[in-house]
XYZ file of C-alpha atoms in Angstrom:
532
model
C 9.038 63.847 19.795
C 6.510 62.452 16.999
C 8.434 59.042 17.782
C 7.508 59.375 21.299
C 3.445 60.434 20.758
C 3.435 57.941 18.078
C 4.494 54.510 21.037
C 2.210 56.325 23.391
C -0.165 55.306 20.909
C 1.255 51.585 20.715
C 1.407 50.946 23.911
C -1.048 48.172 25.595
C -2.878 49.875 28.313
C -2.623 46.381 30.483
C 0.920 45.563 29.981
C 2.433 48.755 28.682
C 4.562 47.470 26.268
C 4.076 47.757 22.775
C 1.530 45.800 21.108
C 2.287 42.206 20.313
C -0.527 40.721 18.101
C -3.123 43.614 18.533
C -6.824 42.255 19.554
C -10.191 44.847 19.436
C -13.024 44.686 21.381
C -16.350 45.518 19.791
C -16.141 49.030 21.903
C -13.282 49.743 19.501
C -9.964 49.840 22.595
C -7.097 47.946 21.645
C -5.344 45.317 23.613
C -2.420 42.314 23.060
C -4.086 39.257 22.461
C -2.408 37.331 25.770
C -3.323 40.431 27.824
C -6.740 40.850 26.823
C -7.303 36.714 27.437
C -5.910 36.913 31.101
C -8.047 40.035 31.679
C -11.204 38.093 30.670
C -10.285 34.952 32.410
C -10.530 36.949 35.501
C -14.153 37.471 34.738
C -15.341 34.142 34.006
C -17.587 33.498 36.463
C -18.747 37.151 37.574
C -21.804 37.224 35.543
C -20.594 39.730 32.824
C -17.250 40.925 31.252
C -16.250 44.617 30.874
C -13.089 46.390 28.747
C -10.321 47.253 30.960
C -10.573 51.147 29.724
C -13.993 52.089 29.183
C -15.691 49.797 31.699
C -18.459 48.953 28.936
C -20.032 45.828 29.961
C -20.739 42.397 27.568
C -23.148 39.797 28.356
C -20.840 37.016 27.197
C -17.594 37.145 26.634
C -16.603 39.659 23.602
C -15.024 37.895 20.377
C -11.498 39.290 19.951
C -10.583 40.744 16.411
C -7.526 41.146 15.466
C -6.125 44.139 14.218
C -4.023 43.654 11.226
C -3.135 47.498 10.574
C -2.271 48.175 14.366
C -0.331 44.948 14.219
C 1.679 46.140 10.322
C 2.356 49.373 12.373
C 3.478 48.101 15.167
C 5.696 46.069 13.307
C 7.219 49.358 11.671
C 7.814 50.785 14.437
C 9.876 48.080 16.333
C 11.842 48.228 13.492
C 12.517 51.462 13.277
C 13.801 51.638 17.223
C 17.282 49.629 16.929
C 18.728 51.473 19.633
C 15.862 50.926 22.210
C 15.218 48.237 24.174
C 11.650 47.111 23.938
C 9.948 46.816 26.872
C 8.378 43.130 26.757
C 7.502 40.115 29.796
C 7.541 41.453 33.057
C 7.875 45.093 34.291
C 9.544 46.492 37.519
C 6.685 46.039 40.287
C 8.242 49.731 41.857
C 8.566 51.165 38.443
C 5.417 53.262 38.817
C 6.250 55.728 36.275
C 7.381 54.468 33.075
C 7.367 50.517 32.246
C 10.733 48.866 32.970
C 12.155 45.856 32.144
C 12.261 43.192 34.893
C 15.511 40.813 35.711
C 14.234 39.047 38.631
C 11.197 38.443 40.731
C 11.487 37.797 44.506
C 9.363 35.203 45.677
C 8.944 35.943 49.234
C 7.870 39.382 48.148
C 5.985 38.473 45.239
C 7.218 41.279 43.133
C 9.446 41.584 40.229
C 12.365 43.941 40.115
C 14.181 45.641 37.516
C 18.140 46.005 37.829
C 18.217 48.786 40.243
C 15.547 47.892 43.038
C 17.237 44.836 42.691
C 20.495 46.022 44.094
C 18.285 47.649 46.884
C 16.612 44.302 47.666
C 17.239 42.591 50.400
C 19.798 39.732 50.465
C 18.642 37.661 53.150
C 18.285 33.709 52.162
C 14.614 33.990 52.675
C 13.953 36.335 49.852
C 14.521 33.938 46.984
C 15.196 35.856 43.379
C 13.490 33.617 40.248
C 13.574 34.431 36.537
C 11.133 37.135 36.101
C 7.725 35.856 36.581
C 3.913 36.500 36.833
C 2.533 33.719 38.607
C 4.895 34.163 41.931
C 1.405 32.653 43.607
C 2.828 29.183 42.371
C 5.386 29.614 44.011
C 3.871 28.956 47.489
C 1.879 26.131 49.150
C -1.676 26.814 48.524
C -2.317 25.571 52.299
C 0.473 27.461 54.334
C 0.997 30.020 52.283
C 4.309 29.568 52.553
C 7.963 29.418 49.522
C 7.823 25.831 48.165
C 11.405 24.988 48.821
C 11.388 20.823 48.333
C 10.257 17.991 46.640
C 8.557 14.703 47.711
C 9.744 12.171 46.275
C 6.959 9.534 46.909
C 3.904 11.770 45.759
C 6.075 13.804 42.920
C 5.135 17.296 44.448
C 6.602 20.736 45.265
C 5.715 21.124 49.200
C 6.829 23.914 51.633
C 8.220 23.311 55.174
C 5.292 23.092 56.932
C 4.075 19.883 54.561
C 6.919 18.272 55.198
C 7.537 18.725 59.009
C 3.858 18.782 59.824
C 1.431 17.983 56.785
C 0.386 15.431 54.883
C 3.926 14.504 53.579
C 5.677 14.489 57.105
C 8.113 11.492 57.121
C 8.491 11.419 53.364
C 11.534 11.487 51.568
C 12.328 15.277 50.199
C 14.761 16.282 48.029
C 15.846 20.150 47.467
C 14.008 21.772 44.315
C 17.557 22.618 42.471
C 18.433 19.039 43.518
C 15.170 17.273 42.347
C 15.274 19.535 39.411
C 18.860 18.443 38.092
C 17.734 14.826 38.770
C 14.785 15.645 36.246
C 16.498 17.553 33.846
C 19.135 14.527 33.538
C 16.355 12.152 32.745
C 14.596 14.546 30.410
C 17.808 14.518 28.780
C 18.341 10.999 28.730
C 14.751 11.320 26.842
C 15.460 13.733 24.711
C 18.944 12.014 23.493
C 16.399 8.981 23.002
C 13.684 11.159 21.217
C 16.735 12.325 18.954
C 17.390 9.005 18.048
C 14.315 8.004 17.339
C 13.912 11.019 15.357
C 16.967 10.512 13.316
C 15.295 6.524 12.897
C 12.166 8.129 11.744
C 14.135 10.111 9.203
C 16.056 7.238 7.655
C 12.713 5.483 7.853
C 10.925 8.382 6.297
C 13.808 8.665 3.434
C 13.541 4.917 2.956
C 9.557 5.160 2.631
C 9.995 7.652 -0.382
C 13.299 5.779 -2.032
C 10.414 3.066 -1.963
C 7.547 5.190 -3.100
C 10.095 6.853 -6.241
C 10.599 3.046 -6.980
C 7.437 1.779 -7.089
C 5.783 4.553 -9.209
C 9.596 4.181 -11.471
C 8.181 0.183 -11.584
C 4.749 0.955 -12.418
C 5.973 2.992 -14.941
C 7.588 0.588 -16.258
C 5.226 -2.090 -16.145
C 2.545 -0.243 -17.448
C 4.602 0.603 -20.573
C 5.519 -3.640 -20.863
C 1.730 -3.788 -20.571
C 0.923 -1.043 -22.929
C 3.455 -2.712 -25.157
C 2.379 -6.110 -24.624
C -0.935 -5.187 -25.893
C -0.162 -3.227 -28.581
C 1.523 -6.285 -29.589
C -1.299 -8.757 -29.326
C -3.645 -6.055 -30.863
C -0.997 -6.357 -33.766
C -0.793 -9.906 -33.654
C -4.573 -10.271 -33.244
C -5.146 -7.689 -36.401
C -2.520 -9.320 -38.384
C -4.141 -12.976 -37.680
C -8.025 -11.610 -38.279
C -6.653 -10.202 -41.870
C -4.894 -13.627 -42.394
C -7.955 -15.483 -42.010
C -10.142 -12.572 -43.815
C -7.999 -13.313 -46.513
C -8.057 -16.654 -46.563
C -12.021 -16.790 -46.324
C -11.946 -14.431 -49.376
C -9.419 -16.348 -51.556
C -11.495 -19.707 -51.472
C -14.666 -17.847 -51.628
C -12.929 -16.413 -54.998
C -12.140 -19.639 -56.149
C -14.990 -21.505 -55.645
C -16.865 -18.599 -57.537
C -15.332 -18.908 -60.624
C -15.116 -22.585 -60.331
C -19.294 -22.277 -59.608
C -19.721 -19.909 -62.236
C -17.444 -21.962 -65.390
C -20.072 -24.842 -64.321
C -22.985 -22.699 -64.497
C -21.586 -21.765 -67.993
C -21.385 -25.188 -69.144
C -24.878 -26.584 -67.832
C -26.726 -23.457 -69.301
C -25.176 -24.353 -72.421
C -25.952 -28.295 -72.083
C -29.706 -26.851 -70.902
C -29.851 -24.453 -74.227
C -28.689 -27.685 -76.018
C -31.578 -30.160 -74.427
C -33.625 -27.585 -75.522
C -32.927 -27.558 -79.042
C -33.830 -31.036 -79.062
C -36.998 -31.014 -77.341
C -38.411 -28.797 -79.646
C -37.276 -30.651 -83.260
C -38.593 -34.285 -81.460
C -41.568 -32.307 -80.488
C -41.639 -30.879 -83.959
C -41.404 -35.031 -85.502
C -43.880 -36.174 -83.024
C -46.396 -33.314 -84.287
C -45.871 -34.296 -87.738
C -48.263 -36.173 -89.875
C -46.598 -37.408 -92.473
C -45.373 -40.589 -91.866
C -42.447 -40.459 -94.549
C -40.881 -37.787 -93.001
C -41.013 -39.052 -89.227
C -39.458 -42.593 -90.426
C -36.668 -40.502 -92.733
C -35.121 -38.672 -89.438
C -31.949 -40.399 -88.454
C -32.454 -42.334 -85.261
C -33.554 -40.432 -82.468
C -31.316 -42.448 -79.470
C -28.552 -40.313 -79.856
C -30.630 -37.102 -78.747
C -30.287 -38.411 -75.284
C -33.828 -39.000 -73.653
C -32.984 -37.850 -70.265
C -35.685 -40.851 -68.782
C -33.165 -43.044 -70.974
C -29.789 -41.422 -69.144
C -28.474 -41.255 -72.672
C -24.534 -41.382 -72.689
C -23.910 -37.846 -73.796
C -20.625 -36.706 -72.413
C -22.067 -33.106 -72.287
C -25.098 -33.988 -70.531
C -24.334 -37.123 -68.714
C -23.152 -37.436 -64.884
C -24.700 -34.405 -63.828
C -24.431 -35.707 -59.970
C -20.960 -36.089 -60.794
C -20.554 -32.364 -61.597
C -22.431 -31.423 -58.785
C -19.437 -32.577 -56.693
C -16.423 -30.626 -58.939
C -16.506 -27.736 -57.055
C -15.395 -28.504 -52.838
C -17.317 -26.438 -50.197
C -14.515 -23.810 -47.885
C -11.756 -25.428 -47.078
C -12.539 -25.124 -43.034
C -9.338 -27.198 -42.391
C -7.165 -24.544 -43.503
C -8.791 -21.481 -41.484
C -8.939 -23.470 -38.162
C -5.006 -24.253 -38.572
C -4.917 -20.747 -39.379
C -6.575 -19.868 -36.296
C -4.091 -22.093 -34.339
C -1.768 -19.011 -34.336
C -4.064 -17.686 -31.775
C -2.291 -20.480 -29.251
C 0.769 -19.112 -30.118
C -0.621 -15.929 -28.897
C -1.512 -16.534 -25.211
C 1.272 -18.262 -24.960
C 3.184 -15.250 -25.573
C 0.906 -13.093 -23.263
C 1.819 -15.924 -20.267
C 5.244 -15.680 -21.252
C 5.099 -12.272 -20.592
C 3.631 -12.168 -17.424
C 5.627 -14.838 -15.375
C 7.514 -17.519 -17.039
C 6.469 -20.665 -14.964
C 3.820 -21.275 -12.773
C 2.971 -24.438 -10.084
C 3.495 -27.306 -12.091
C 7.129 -26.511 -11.760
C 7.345 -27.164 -7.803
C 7.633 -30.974 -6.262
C 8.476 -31.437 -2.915
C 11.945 -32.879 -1.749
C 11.039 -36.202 0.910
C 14.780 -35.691 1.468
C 14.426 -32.175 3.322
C 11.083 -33.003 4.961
C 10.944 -33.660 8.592
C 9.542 -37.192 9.737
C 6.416 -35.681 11.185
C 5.229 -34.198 7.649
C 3.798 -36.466 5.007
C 4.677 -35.908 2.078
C 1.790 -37.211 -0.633
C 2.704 -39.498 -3.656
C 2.640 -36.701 -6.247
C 4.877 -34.173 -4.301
C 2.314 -31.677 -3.807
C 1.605 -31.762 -0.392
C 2.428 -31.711 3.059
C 0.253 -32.970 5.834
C 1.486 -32.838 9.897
C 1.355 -36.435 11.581
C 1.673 -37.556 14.754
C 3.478 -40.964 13.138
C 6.959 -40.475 12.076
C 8.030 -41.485 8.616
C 10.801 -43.697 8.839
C 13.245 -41.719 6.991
C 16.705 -41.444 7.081
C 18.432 -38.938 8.971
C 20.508 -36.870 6.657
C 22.527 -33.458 6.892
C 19.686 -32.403 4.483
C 17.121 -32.989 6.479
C 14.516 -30.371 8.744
C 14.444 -30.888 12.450
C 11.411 -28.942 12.688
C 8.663 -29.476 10.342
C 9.272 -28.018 7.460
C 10.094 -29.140 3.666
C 11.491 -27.227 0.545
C 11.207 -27.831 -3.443
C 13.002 -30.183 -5.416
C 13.437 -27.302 -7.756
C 15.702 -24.374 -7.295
C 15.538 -20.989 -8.684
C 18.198 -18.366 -10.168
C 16.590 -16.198 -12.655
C 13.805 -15.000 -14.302
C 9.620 -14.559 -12.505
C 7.647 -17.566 -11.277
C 4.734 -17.728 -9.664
C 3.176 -20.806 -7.200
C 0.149 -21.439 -5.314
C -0.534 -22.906 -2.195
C -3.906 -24.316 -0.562
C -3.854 -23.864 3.448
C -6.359 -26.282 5.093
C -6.957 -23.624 8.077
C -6.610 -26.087 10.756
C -3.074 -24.366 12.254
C -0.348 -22.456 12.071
C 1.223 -23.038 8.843
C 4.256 -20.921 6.834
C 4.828 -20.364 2.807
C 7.702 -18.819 1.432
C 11.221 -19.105 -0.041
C 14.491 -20.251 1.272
C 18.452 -19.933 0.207
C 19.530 -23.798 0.469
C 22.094 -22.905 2.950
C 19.599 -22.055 5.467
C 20.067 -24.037 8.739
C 18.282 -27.426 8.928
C 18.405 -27.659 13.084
C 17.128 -25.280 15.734
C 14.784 -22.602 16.244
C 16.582 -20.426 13.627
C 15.518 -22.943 11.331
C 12.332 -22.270 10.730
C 11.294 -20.509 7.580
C 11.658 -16.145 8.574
C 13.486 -16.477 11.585
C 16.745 -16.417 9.741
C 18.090 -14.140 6.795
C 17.898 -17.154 4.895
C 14.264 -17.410 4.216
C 11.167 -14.972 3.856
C 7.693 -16.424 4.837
C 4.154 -15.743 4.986
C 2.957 -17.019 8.454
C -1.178 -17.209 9.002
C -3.038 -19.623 11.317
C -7.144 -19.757 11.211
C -7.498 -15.906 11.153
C -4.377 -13.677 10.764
C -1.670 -13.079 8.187
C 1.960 -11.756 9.085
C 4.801 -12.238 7.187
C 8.706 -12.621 8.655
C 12.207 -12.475 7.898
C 15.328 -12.304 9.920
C 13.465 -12.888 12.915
C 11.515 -9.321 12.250
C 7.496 -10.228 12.436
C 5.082 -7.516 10.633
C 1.194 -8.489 11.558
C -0.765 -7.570 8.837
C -4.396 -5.771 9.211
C -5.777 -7.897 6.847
C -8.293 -11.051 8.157
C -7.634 -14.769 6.420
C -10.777 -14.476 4.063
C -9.742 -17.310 1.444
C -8.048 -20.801 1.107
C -5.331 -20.073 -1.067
C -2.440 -17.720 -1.788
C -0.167 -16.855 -4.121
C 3.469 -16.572 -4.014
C 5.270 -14.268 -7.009
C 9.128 -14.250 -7.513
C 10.790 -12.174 -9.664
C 14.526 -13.186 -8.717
C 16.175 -9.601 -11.223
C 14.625 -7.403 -9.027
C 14.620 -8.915 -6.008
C 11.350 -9.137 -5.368
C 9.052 -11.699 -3.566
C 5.341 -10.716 -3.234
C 2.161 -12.862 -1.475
C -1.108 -12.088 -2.458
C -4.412 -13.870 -1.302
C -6.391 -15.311 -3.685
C -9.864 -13.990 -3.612
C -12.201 -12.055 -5.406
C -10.599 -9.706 -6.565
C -6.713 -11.217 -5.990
C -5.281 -9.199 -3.317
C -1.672 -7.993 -2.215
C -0.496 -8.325 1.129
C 3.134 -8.036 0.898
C 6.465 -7.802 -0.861
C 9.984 -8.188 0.225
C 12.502 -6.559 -1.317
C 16.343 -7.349 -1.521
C 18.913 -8.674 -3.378
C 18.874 -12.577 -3.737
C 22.319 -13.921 -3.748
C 21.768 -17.578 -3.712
C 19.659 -20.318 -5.873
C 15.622 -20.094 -3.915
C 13.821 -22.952 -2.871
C 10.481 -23.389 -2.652
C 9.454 -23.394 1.478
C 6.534 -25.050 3.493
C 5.981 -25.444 6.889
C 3.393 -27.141 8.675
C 2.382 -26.722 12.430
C 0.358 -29.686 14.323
C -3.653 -28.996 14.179
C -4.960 -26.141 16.664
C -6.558 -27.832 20.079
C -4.614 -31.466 18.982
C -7.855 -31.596 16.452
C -8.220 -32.115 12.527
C -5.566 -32.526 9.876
C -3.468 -29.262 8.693
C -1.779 -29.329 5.871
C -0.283 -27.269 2.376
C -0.942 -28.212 -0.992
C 0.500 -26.896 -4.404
C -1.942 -26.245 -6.586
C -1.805 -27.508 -10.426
């Protein structure tokens, strides 16, 4: 009996079924949040709304709150009622007296009927039976009034009799609604095997994204400990070479102290000496008696200094000056040198090889490129070059590098002169030298960037990916690194930047790829150039 008072209490005064996400008004009644809404929406537009129970009237229409504790006890009981069947949907239009269940709805009656009036109902064809419903009204032709029972094709529209014998769709082609409606359904199928597929392609694609994404944060990892390392190192080498030279500075400055300071010993000696001797000639010249002066032995040996007397210890004192060299700055600049040694280590770590690697091969080149005297570029010409026509050579104009590559990370610029399409990139040499599939990213042979006077994309296999970014500079750079199967294009403007990389596995030598388009509007000279 409590069980019974207590779902009186739960019970939605609209639908009669026990609440399902519990809504207040600010009068404090209780509602389901769909029932409530419907309730509401039939007042829009009557200048006020009022709550189902109490009739109290709101200007606008009244916030809904919901009502976590009803809703948590609600919950409870549900789950406490295994055995019952709760009453949810539609109820039994005839059920007056308790909510029931409904299993149908008749359309011609517009009223939905639980399983036992529905064994009472009427079986005539006109009284079609739906999936329980509560909005029967769409159910009929909002001009005649009348069951919509086909479908125009022509207009894509539910109509009833009366539109098709006598309405606006007379002499259309109809279909029955089951009929049309299996024709849909075997399209929407059709869709939704293709949406699967998609779906399953936007997985992989998804999974390949982050295999990608766990790779490049696992490589820049890795490269920032080779850079943290490669630092450390040149910090090393750098400290190790400022000591050396420190060291050096303070040795000769050593040496050519003591050497300074065993001369200064000797001169003040040679001055204390010269002294001595000025005073005792003073001492003769301030004598008086005559006897004495002219009984001194002869003065030449005390080395006048106006005479430049040829006292060992006092003579060649310009000489002297000149015993003792100045730092020995021949010795700390080849010191220094090391620091060459250096950056070449710091280039060597950062790619092995750069530009002045790559020369073009006139034997690959087609006979409407030029190919300039030092191998560097290509220019498009309307004058064939009289070449011979070999297996090697490109039907379509295009040229790759004397040079081959098979290991290790290289890097090569390229100047674009902007006057048409053009195409940079890398080729195996096995790549086809004849035919459309030729050119460089319309084969699995080759991966290009392609740009004319605004737009980058790149290619490969045919597969074309515009890129968002706008031609802003003159030159780009191309960066292999054939171990990891990497080959990256950057622009080259302030700062660098990347536009793509291309990842695989490289199973042949690379080449080195240009191609060069004739001049946009027949106008101008276009042309690539390897820069030095």
């Amino acid at each position: 009996m409590a069980s019974a008072d207590l779902k009186e209490e739960l019970l939605c005064s609209i639908c009669l079924c026990v609440f399902k996400d519990p809504v207040m008004l600010r009068c404090g009644h209780n509602y389901c949040r769909v029932c409530i809404d419907r309730v509401l929406d039939t007042q829009d537009g009557s200048g006020g709304y009022t709550c189902p129970e109490c009739r109290k009237r709101f200007q606008e229409r009244p916030p809904l709150m919901r009502n976590i504790n009803l809703h948590n006890v609600a919950e409870c009981f549900l789950a406490t009622q295994p055995n019952q069947e709760e009453i949810t949907g539609i109820c039994c239009t005839y059920c007056v007296d308790s909510p029931v269940p409904a299993v149908k709805s008749c359309l011609m009656c517009e009223a939905s009927l639980c399983d036992k009036h529905l064994k009472v109902h009427s079986k005539s064809p006109e009284h079609v039976l739906s999936d329980p419903s509560t909005s029967l009204e769409n159910w009929k032709c909002s001009v005649h009034k009348e069951l919509l029972r086909y479908y125009c094709t022509e207009d894509a529209t539910c109509i009833c009799v009366s539109c098709s014998v006598a309405g606006e769709h007379r002499g259309h082609q109809v279909e029955m609604l089951d009929e049309a409606s299996e024709k849909k359904k075997k399209s929407m199928r059709n869709v939704h095997r293709n949406l699967i597929t998609k779906r399953e392609e936007t997985t992989e694609r998804v999974k390949s994204l982050e295999e990608r994404r766990r790779n490049a944060k696992k490589k820049a990892s890795g490269e920032a400990e080779r850079v943290t390392a490669l630092f450390i190192d040149i910090r090393k080498q750098l400290d190790d070479l400022e000591k050396r030279v420190l060291s050096e500075i303070s040795r000769q400055e050593k040496e050519e102290s003591l050497s300074l300071s065993a001369l200064i010993q000797k001169l003040e000696i040679q001055k204390d000496e010269l002294s001595r001797k000025m005073r005792h000639i003073e001492e003769l010249c301030n004598m008086t008696d005559p006897l004495t002066v002219l009984q001194e032995p002869d003065t030449g040996d005390l080395c006048d200094p106006e005479e430049g007397g040829g006292d060992e210890d006092t003579g060649g004192h310009d000489n002297q000056r000149h015993d003792v060299d100045d730092l020995d700055v021949t010795v700390i600049s080849d010191t220094l040198h090391t620091l060459c040694d250096i950056i070449s280590g710091i280039r060597i770590g950062i790619y092995v090889e750069g530009p002045g690697d790559i020369l073009l091969d006139v034997n690959t080149a087609h006979n409407n490129l030029h190919i300039s005297d030092d191998l560097k570029t290509a220019t498009w010409t309307q004058e064939e070059q009289n070449r011979p026509e070999t297996a090697e050579r490109f039907h379509c104009t295009q040229v790759i590098s004397c040079r081959r590559f098979t290991s290790g990370r290289h890097y090569w610029d390229v100047e674009i002169s902007r006057s048409g399409w053009w195409r940079v990139g890398m080729c195996y040499p096995s790549i086809d030298r004849r035919g459309r599939q030729s050119y460089f990213g319309d084969n699995n042979k080759s991966w290009s960037l392609m740009g004319n006077n605004s737009k980058y994309s790149v290619i490969h296999d045919g597969k074309v990916i515009q890129l968002p970014d706008n031609i802003s500079s003159d030159r780009v750079r191309i960066c292999l690194d054939y171990e990891a199967g990497e080959l990256s294009f950057y622009e080259l403007c302030d700062p660098i930047r990347h536009l793509h990389t291309f990842t695989t596995t490289f199973t042949e030598p690379l080449h080195a790829a240009l191609c060069v388009f004739y001049p946009l509007f027949g106008s101008g000279s276009n042309w690539l150039r390897i820069c030095n």
